[in-house]
Amino acid sequence: MAIIHKATLSPSKLELIADYLPKQPWFIQDGSPELIGAYRFDDPAGEVGLETHVVTAGERVYQVPLSYRGYELAGAEEWLIGTMDHSVLGKRWVYDACGDPIYVKALATAILTGQKEAELIVDGELGPRPSTVTVKGSGKLDGGIPALSASAPVSGSGVTIIDAGGLRLKVARVLDVAADASSNTAAAPELHSELTLNGQWAGLEESVELASVVRN
């Protein structure tokens, strides 16, 4: 469950993303980003906000995972996107979440166990708010995930690779919205083959692969 506060943000999340994208090797300079939707994972400790944005710029669709912290993450200066003032929570440090170990664990857990996006609870509203992007992992593990020790992510042509001890995660940055990822949803719980996180949003006929994991 992710708690959402009704708050004013300065700068906005989209403003931070718009400044960050042109600096990335997988971004094609073709128009300003516009938000399609977003989904969240839950930090069990309740300390870190984990929100992934799906944006379009030109004819391409990009995935931008962000983590929000109330303090600086040691050793993650390279992945700091910026800071913003949150009218409820105060100053927030915003990171490319691929460099945040809380996100790496949440992503791996979702893929391996078949989790969906976190339920959104908004302060002052009765009942959950629907997510604008829905996701589901293809794995079926019943137990805990392996211990992770994430190394520095490496971004290349359209993807970011995270070596996390016994697992290797691949986060798609440029999304192939023409692909049909539905065939991946019945994968076995063992990691003999690639397991995936698949997502869908309004106007998209088939789910699209957002991330995957294999055993190193």
Short mmCIF file of C-alpha atoms in Angstrom, two decimals:
data_model
loop_
_atom_site.label_atom_id
_atom_site.label_comp_id
_atom_site.label_asym_id
_atom_site.label_seq_id
_atom_site.Cartn_x
_atom_site.Cartn_y
_atom_site.Cartn_z
CA MET A 1 0.00 0.00 0.00
CA ALA A 2 1.37 3.43 -0.97
CA ILE A 3 0.17 6.54 0.88
CA ILE A 4 -0.34 9.54 -1.41
CA HIS A 5 -0.43 13.04 0.06
CA LYS A 6 -2.36 15.89 -1.52
CA ALA A 7 0.55 18.27 -1.84
CA THR A 8 2.21 20.97 -3.90
CA LEU A 9 5.55 19.96 -5.43
CA SER A 10 8.23 22.38 -6.57
CA PRO A 11 9.60 21.55 -9.06
CA SER A 12 7.04 19.04 -10.29
CA LYS A 13 7.93 15.43 -11.03
CA LEU A 14 7.47 15.97 -14.76
CA GLU A 15 9.75 19.02 -14.65
CA LEU A 16 12.47 16.92 -13.01
CA ILE A 17 11.99 14.18 -15.60
CA ALA A 18 12.10 16.67 -18.47
CA ASP A 19 15.46 17.95 -17.22
CA TYR A 20 16.84 14.45 -16.65
CA LEU A 21 15.87 12.68 -19.86
CA PRO A 22 18.06 14.62 -22.32
CA LYS A 23 21.13 13.60 -20.32
CA GLN A 24 20.47 9.87 -20.75
CA PRO A 25 22.09 7.73 -23.47
CA TRP A 26 18.79 5.98 -24.24
CA PHE A 27 16.79 9.19 -24.82
CA ILE A 28 16.25 10.43 -28.38
CA GLN A 29 15.94 14.20 -28.60
CA ASP A 30 12.44 14.33 -30.02
CA GLY A 31 9.91 16.49 -28.18
CA SER A 32 9.14 17.31 -24.56
CA PRO A 33 7.94 14.49 -22.29
CA GLU A 34 4.25 14.11 -21.55
CA LEU A 35 2.96 11.85 -18.80
CA ILE A 36 1.03 8.71 -19.80
CA GLY A 37 0.69 7.28 -16.31
CA ALA A 38 2.54 5.86 -13.32
CA TYR A 39 2.63 2.92 -10.92
CA ARG A 40 4.11 2.46 -7.46
CA PHE A 41 5.77 -0.23 -5.40
CA ASP A 42 5.63 -0.31 -1.61
CA ASP A 43 8.60 0.19 0.68
CA PRO A 44 7.75 -2.06 3.67
CA ALA A 45 9.59 0.35 5.98
CA GLY A 46 7.50 3.28 4.73
CA GLU A 47 10.58 5.46 4.26
CA VAL A 48 11.09 5.61 0.49
CA GLY A 49 8.54 6.48 -2.19
CA LEU A 50 8.86 4.26 -5.27
CA GLU A 51 7.04 5.55 -8.34
CA THR A 52 7.67 4.66 -11.97
CA HIS A 53 6.51 7.10 -14.64
CA VAL A 54 5.65 6.18 -18.22
CA VAL A 55 6.08 9.18 -20.49
CA THR A 56 5.96 9.86 -24.20
CA ALA A 57 8.29 12.16 -26.12
CA GLY A 58 7.94 12.38 -29.85
CA GLU A 59 7.01 8.93 -31.12
CA ARG A 60 8.71 7.01 -28.30
CA VAL A 61 7.54 5.82 -24.90
CA TYR A 62 9.95 5.87 -21.97
CA GLN A 63 9.97 4.35 -18.49
CA VAL A 64 11.45 6.45 -15.68
CA PRO A 65 11.53 4.86 -12.20
CA LEU A 66 11.96 7.40 -9.39
CA SER A 67 12.60 7.03 -5.68
CA TYR A 68 11.75 9.79 -3.21
CA ARG A 69 13.71 10.11 0.02
CA GLY A 70 13.71 12.48 2.97
CA TYR A 71 17.52 12.30 3.10
CA GLU A 72 20.43 11.79 0.73
CA LEU A 73 21.30 8.22 -0.30
CA ALA A 74 24.98 7.67 0.40
CA GLY A 75 27.04 6.79 -2.65
CA ALA A 76 24.23 7.50 -5.11
CA GLU A 77 25.20 11.01 -6.26
CA GLU A 78 25.39 9.78 -9.86
CA TRP A 79 21.71 8.80 -9.71
CA LEU A 80 20.40 11.94 -8.04
CA ILE A 81 17.93 13.65 -10.37
CA GLY A 82 17.33 16.64 -8.11
CA THR A 83 15.46 17.81 -5.05
CA MET A 84 11.94 19.09 -4.68
CA ASP A 85 9.93 20.82 -1.98
CA HIS A 86 6.92 18.79 -0.86
CA SER A 87 4.31 20.87 0.96
CA VAL A 88 3.56 18.00 3.37
CA LEU A 89 6.81 16.03 3.67
CA GLY A 90 9.33 18.83 3.20
CA LYS A 91 12.49 18.54 1.13
CA ARG A 92 12.72 15.34 -0.93
CA TRP A 93 15.74 13.91 -2.72
CA VAL A 94 14.68 12.35 -6.03
CA TYR A 95 16.75 9.54 -7.54
CA ASP A 96 16.71 7.45 -10.67
CA ALA A 97 15.41 4.43 -8.78
CA CYS A 98 17.64 1.98 -10.66
CA GLY A 99 20.39 3.26 -8.34
CA ASP A 100 18.29 2.81 -5.18
CA PRO A 101 18.55 -0.59 -3.41
CA ILE A 102 14.99 -0.28 -2.04
CA TYR A 103 13.63 -0.10 -5.58
CA VAL A 104 15.85 -2.94 -6.79
CA LYS A 105 14.49 -5.24 -4.08
CA ALA A 106 10.89 -4.15 -4.70
CA LEU A 107 11.23 -4.74 -8.46
CA ALA A 108 12.83 -8.16 -8.02
CA THR A 109 10.13 -9.15 -5.51
CA ALA A 110 7.33 -8.09 -7.84
CA ILE A 111 8.76 -10.05 -10.76
CA LEU A 112 9.63 -13.21 -8.85
CA THR A 113 6.45 -13.48 -6.79
CA GLY A 114 3.89 -12.24 -9.32
CA GLN A 115 3.05 -9.06 -7.42
CA LYS A 116 0.99 -6.24 -8.83
CA GLU A 117 1.47 -2.51 -8.35
CA ALA A 118 0.91 -1.09 -4.85
CA GLU A 119 -2.58 -0.02 -3.86
CA LEU A 120 -2.84 3.77 -3.73
CA ILE A 121 -4.38 5.34 -0.64
CA VAL A 122 -4.81 9.12 -0.80
CA ASP A 123 -4.99 11.21 2.36
CA GLY A 124 -8.55 12.41 2.89
CA GLU A 125 -10.15 10.07 0.35
CA LEU A 126 -12.28 7.02 1.12
CA GLY A 127 -11.12 3.87 -0.60
CA PRO A 128 -8.15 3.24 -2.91
CA ARG A 129 -7.41 5.24 -6.04
CA PRO A 130 -6.89 3.26 -9.28
CA SER A 131 -3.37 3.22 -10.67
CA THR A 132 -2.97 4.77 -14.12
CA VAL A 133 -0.53 1.97 -15.04
CA THR A 134 -1.17 -1.61 -13.92
CA VAL A 135 1.67 -4.13 -13.66
CA LYS A 136 2.17 -7.77 -12.74
CA GLY A 137 5.19 -10.01 -12.36
CA SER A 138 5.26 -13.37 -14.15
CA GLY A 139 6.92 -15.38 -11.37
CA LYS A 140 5.22 -17.58 -8.79
CA LEU A 141 7.73 -17.93 -5.97
CA ASP A 142 6.10 -18.53 -2.59
CA GLY A 143 9.17 -17.91 -0.43
CA GLY A 144 11.44 -14.93 0.00
CA ILE A 145 13.67 -13.68 -2.77
CA PRO A 146 17.45 -14.27 -2.72
CA ALA A 147 19.62 -11.79 -0.83
CA LEU A 148 20.52 -8.90 -3.10
CA SER A 149 23.67 -6.80 -3.24
CA ALA A 150 23.07 -4.43 -6.12
CA SER A 151 26.03 -3.03 -8.02
CA ALA A 152 26.01 0.25 -9.92
CA PRO A 153 23.49 0.10 -12.79
CA VAL A 154 24.75 0.27 -16.36
CA SER A 155 22.60 1.98 -18.99
CA GLY A 156 22.90 1.20 -22.66
CA SER A 157 20.73 1.18 -25.75
CA GLY A 158 17.25 1.42 -24.35
CA VAL A 159 17.82 -0.59 -21.15
CA THR A 160 19.47 -0.38 -17.74
CA ILE A 161 21.15 -3.52 -16.35
CA ILE A 162 21.43 -4.06 -12.58
CA ASP A 163 23.61 -6.91 -11.31
CA ALA A 164 22.16 -7.70 -7.88
CA GLY A 165 24.18 -10.59 -6.52
CA GLY A 166 22.58 -13.78 -7.79
CA LEU A 167 20.12 -11.93 -10.02
CA ARG A 168 20.44 -9.70 -13.04
CA LEU A 169 17.61 -7.23 -13.62
CA LYS A 170 16.94 -5.47 -16.91
CA VAL A 171 14.80 -2.33 -16.82
CA ALA A 172 13.41 -1.22 -20.17
CA ARG A 173 13.86 2.52 -20.69
CA VAL A 174 12.43 2.68 -24.21
CA LEU A 175 9.21 0.65 -24.27
CA ASP A 176 8.18 -1.43 -27.26
CA VAL A 177 4.45 -0.76 -27.12
CA ALA A 178 3.93 -2.82 -30.28
CA ALA A 179 5.16 -6.03 -28.60
CA ASP A 180 2.85 -8.57 -26.99
CA ALA A 181 4.24 -9.44 -23.55
CA SER A 182 1.23 -11.55 -22.53
CA SER A 183 2.96 -14.78 -23.50
CA ASN A 184 5.44 -14.23 -20.65
CA THR A 185 2.86 -14.28 -17.87
CA ALA A 186 2.78 -18.06 -17.45
CA ALA A 187 6.49 -18.49 -16.67
CA ALA A 188 7.49 -21.17 -14.15
CA PRO A 189 8.65 -20.08 -10.69
CA GLU A 190 12.15 -21.46 -11.23
CA LEU A 191 14.57 -19.05 -12.91
CA HIS A 192 15.53 -21.36 -15.75
CA SER A 193 14.27 -18.66 -18.12
CA GLU A 194 13.60 -14.97 -18.01
CA LEU A 195 10.80 -13.72 -15.79
CA THR A 196 9.19 -10.39 -16.52
CA LEU A 197 7.20 -7.45 -15.21
CA ASN A 198 4.46 -6.57 -17.70
CA GLY A 199 2.36 -3.42 -17.72
CA GLN A 200 -0.65 -1.86 -19.36
CA TRP A 201 -2.40 1.52 -19.44
CA ALA A 202 -5.38 3.19 -21.10
CA GLY A 203 -5.23 2.98 -24.90
CA LEU A 204 -2.73 0.09 -24.94
CA GLU A 205 -4.28 -3.08 -26.40
CA GLU A 206 -1.62 -5.53 -25.21
CA SER A 207 0.63 -5.55 -22.15
CA VAL A 208 4.24 -4.47 -22.64
CA GLU A 209 7.40 -5.78 -21.01
CA LEU A 210 8.74 -3.27 -18.49
CA ALA A 211 11.50 -5.25 -16.79
CA SER A 212 12.92 -8.76 -16.48
CA VAL A 213 15.16 -10.84 -14.26
CA VAL A 214 17.40 -13.86 -14.77
CA ARG A 215 19.75 -15.73 -12.46
CA ASN A 216 23.41 -14.73 -12.80
#
